[in-house]
PDB file of C-alpha atoms in Angstrom:
ATOM      1  CA  MET A 194      -0.312  -0.092   0.123  1.00 68.00           C
ATOM      2  CA  ALA A 195       1.484   3.492  -1.085  1.00 71.00           C
ATOM      3  CA  HIS A 196       1.609   6.392   1.537  1.00 76.00           C
ATOM      4  CA  HIS A 197       1.157  10.557  -0.037  1.00 77.00           C
ATOM      5  CA  ILE A 198       2.082  13.155   2.137  1.00 75.00           C
ATOM      6  CA  THR A 199       1.084  16.453   0.665  1.00 76.00           C
ATOM      7  CA  PRO A 200       2.380  19.237   2.205  1.00 73.00           C
ATOM      8  CA  GLN A 201       2.238  23.010   1.695  1.00 74.00           C
ATOM      9  CA  LEU A 202       4.400  25.194   2.917  1.00 71.00           C
ATOM     10  CA  MET A 203       5.069  28.694   3.148  1.00 71.00           C
ATOM     11  CA  PHE A 204       7.860  31.043   5.120  1.00 71.00           C
ATOM     12  CA  GLU A 205       9.704  33.628   4.840  1.00 72.00           C
ATOM     13  CA  GLY A 206      13.344  34.191   4.791  1.00 76.00           C
ATOM     14  CA  SER A 207      15.633  30.992   3.389  1.00 82.00           C
ATOM     15  CA  ALA A 208      12.379  29.416   2.531  1.00 80.00           C
ATOM     16  CA  GLU A 209      13.613  27.485  -0.770  1.00 84.00           C
ATOM     17  CA  ALA A 210      16.908  25.998   1.276  1.00 89.00           C
ATOM     18  CA  ALA A 211      14.413  25.058   4.163  1.00 85.00           C
ATOM     19  CA  LEU A 212      11.977  23.165   1.583  1.00 85.00           C
ATOM     20  CA  ARG A 213      15.238  21.233  -0.351  1.00 90.00           C
ATOM     21  CA  PHE A 214      16.326  20.201   3.064  1.00 90.00           C
ATOM     22  CA  TYR A 215      12.593  18.983   4.168  1.00 86.00           C
ATOM     23  CA  VAL A 216      12.093  17.002   0.688  1.00 89.00           C
ATOM     24  CA  SER A 217      15.501  15.217   1.194  1.00 94.00           C
ATOM     25  CA  LEU A 218      14.533  13.150   4.198  1.00 92.00           C
ATOM     26  CA  PHE A 219      11.954  11.655   2.134  1.00 87.00           C
ATOM     27  CA  GLU A 220      13.284   8.936  -0.059  1.00 88.00           C
ATOM     28  CA  GLU A 221      11.258  10.153  -3.508  1.00 86.00           C
ATOM     29  CA  ALA A 222       9.929  13.063  -2.212  1.00 87.00           C
ATOM     30  CA  GLU A 223       9.637  15.796  -5.248  1.00 88.00           C
ATOM     31  CA  ILE A 224       9.181  19.328  -5.637  1.00 87.00           C
ATOM     32  CA  THR A 225       6.476  19.460  -8.023  1.00 86.00           C
ATOM     33  CA  HIS A 226       5.647  23.394  -7.847  1.00 85.00           C
ATOM     34  CA  LEU A 227       7.176  26.104  -6.668  1.00 82.00           C
ATOM     35  CA  GLU A 228       6.030  29.780  -6.820  1.00 79.00           C
ATOM     36  CA  ARG A 229       7.956  32.672  -5.902  1.00 78.00           C
ATOM     37  CA  TYR A 230       6.847  36.517  -4.705  1.00 75.00           C
ATOM     38  CA  GLY A 231       9.650  39.590  -5.155  1.00 74.00           C
ATOM     39  CA  PRO A 232      10.038  41.823  -1.534  1.00 74.00           C
ATOM     40  CA  ASP A 233       7.045  44.095  -3.175  1.00 76.00           C
ATOM     41  CA  GLU A 234       4.901  41.093  -4.149  1.00 71.00           C
ATOM     42  CA  ASP A 235       1.647  39.943  -2.422  1.00 68.00           C
ATOM     43  CA  SER A 236       0.828  36.082  -2.688  1.00 60.00           C
ATOM     44  CA  ALA A 237      -1.802  35.367  -5.018  1.00 59.00           C
ATOM     45  CA  GLU A 238      -5.660  35.735  -3.659  1.00 57.00           C
ATOM     46  CA  VAL A 239      -7.745  33.281  -3.455  1.00 49.00           C
TER      47      VAL A 239
END
């Protein structure tokens, strides 16, 4: 039986480094989507 984890993470600061470390902890884990925002941009409103 396969198990899947789908976390959604949000950081301020060294987000990409933290994300890549998190993914490195799980075998076969991968980053499937990454959005970057500039310093004066807000995330997309829902």
